[in-house]
PDB file of C-alpha atoms in Angstrom:
ATOM      1  CA  MET D  22    -107.935   1.429 -48.060  1.00  0.00           C
ATOM      2  CA  LYS D  23    -105.731   3.514 -45.886  1.00  0.00           C
ATOM      3  CA  SER D  24    -102.973   0.957 -45.784  1.00  0.00           C
ATOM      4  CA  LYS D  25    -103.006   0.835 -49.625  1.00  0.00           C
ATOM      5  CA  VAL D  26    -102.622   4.593 -49.910  1.00  0.00           C
ATOM      6  CA  LYS D  27     -99.973   4.571 -47.150  1.00  0.00           C
ATOM      7  CA  LYS D  28     -97.971   1.812 -49.093  1.00  0.00           C
ATOM      8  CA  ALA D  29     -98.179   3.772 -52.303  1.00  0.00           C
ATOM      9  CA  LEU D  30     -97.089   6.951 -50.660  1.00  0.00           C
ATOM     10  CA  ILE D  31     -94.050   5.273 -49.165  1.00  0.00           C
ATOM     11  CA  ARG D  32     -93.257   3.688 -52.380  1.00  0.00           C
ATOM     12  CA  PHE D  33     -93.730   6.716 -54.695  1.00  0.00           C
ATOM     13  CA  GLY D  34     -93.164   9.438 -52.219  1.00  0.00           C
ATOM     14  CA  PRO D  35     -89.471  10.069 -53.392  1.00  0.00           C
ATOM     15  CA  LEU D  36     -90.542  10.228 -56.934  1.00  0.00           C
ATOM     16  CA  PHE D  37     -93.215  12.894 -56.068  1.00  0.00           C
ATOM     17  CA  VAL D  38     -90.514  14.901 -54.217  1.00  0.00           C
ATOM     18  CA  PHE D  39     -88.158  14.611 -57.232  1.00  0.00           C
ATOM     19  CA  LEU D  40     -90.939  15.738 -59.560  1.00  0.00           C
ATOM     20  CA  ALA D  41     -91.961  18.672 -57.486  1.00  0.00           C
ATOM     21  CA  LEU D  42     -88.285  20.025 -57.092  1.00  0.00           C
ATOM     22  CA  GLU D  43     -87.835  19.516 -60.994  1.00  0.00           C
ATOM     23  CA  MET D  44     -91.020  21.420 -61.621  1.00  0.00           C
ATOM     24  CA  GLY D  45     -90.014  24.170 -59.300  1.00  0.00           C
ATOM     25  CA  ILE D  46     -86.622  24.514 -60.965  1.00  0.00           C
ATOM     26  CA  PHE D  47     -88.347  24.624 -64.338  1.00  0.00           C
ATOM     27  CA  THR D  48     -90.832  27.284 -63.305  1.00  0.00           C
ATOM     28  CA  SER D  49     -88.338  29.376 -61.662  1.00  0.00           C
ATOM     29  CA  ASN D  50     -86.587  30.082 -65.055  1.00  0.00           C
ATOM     30  CA  ALA D  51     -89.951  30.782 -66.828  1.00  0.00           C
ATOM     31  CA  ALA D  52     -92.270  33.715 -66.918  1.00  0.00           C
ATOM     32  CA  ALA D  53     -96.017  33.521 -66.448  1.00  0.00           C
ATOM     33  CA  CYS D  54     -98.141  32.934 -69.499  1.00  0.00           C
ATOM     34  CA  PHE D  55    -100.354  35.842 -68.750  1.00  0.00           C
ATOM     35  CA  GLY D  56     -98.869  39.349 -68.317  1.00  0.00           C
ATOM     36  CA  PHE D  57    -101.285  40.223 -65.408  1.00  0.00           C
ATOM     37  CA  TYR D  58    -100.594  37.403 -62.955  1.00  0.00           C
ATOM     38  CA  GLN D  59     -96.997  36.615 -61.833  1.00  0.00           C
ATOM     39  CA  PRO D  60     -97.033  34.721 -58.560  1.00  0.00           C
ATOM     40  CA  LYS D  61     -94.442  35.444 -55.886  1.00  0.00           C
ATOM     41  CA  GLU D  62     -91.497  33.098 -56.003  1.00  0.00           C
ATOM     42  CA  PRO D  63     -89.934  31.880 -52.620  1.00  0.00           C
ATOM     43  CA  GLU D  64     -86.494  33.301 -51.944  1.00  0.00           C
ATOM     44  CA  ARG D  65     -84.920  29.905 -51.773  1.00  0.00           C
ATOM     45  CA  MET D  66     -85.765  29.181 -55.455  1.00  0.00           C
ATOM     46  CA  ALA D  67     -83.370  31.997 -56.484  1.00  0.00           C
ATOM     47  CA  LYS D  68     -80.455  29.769 -56.209  1.00  0.00           C
ATOM     48  CA  TYR D  69     -81.826  27.480 -59.049  1.00  0.00           C
ATOM     49  CA  LYS D  70     -82.143  30.244 -61.546  1.00  0.00           C
ATOM     50  CA  LYS D  71     -79.758  30.207 -64.486  1.00  0.00           C
TER      51      LYS D  71
END
């Protein structure tokens, strides 16, 4: 079981990294859905804002 998971992570790992970066860029330009909760954004995401 561990070897299958490890092989899957090695195979699809770059895809997960790419999707996480794209989602971070998308959400850095969007506001929160609810006005009472706006999470803190990391400083390094500021360079991706438009």
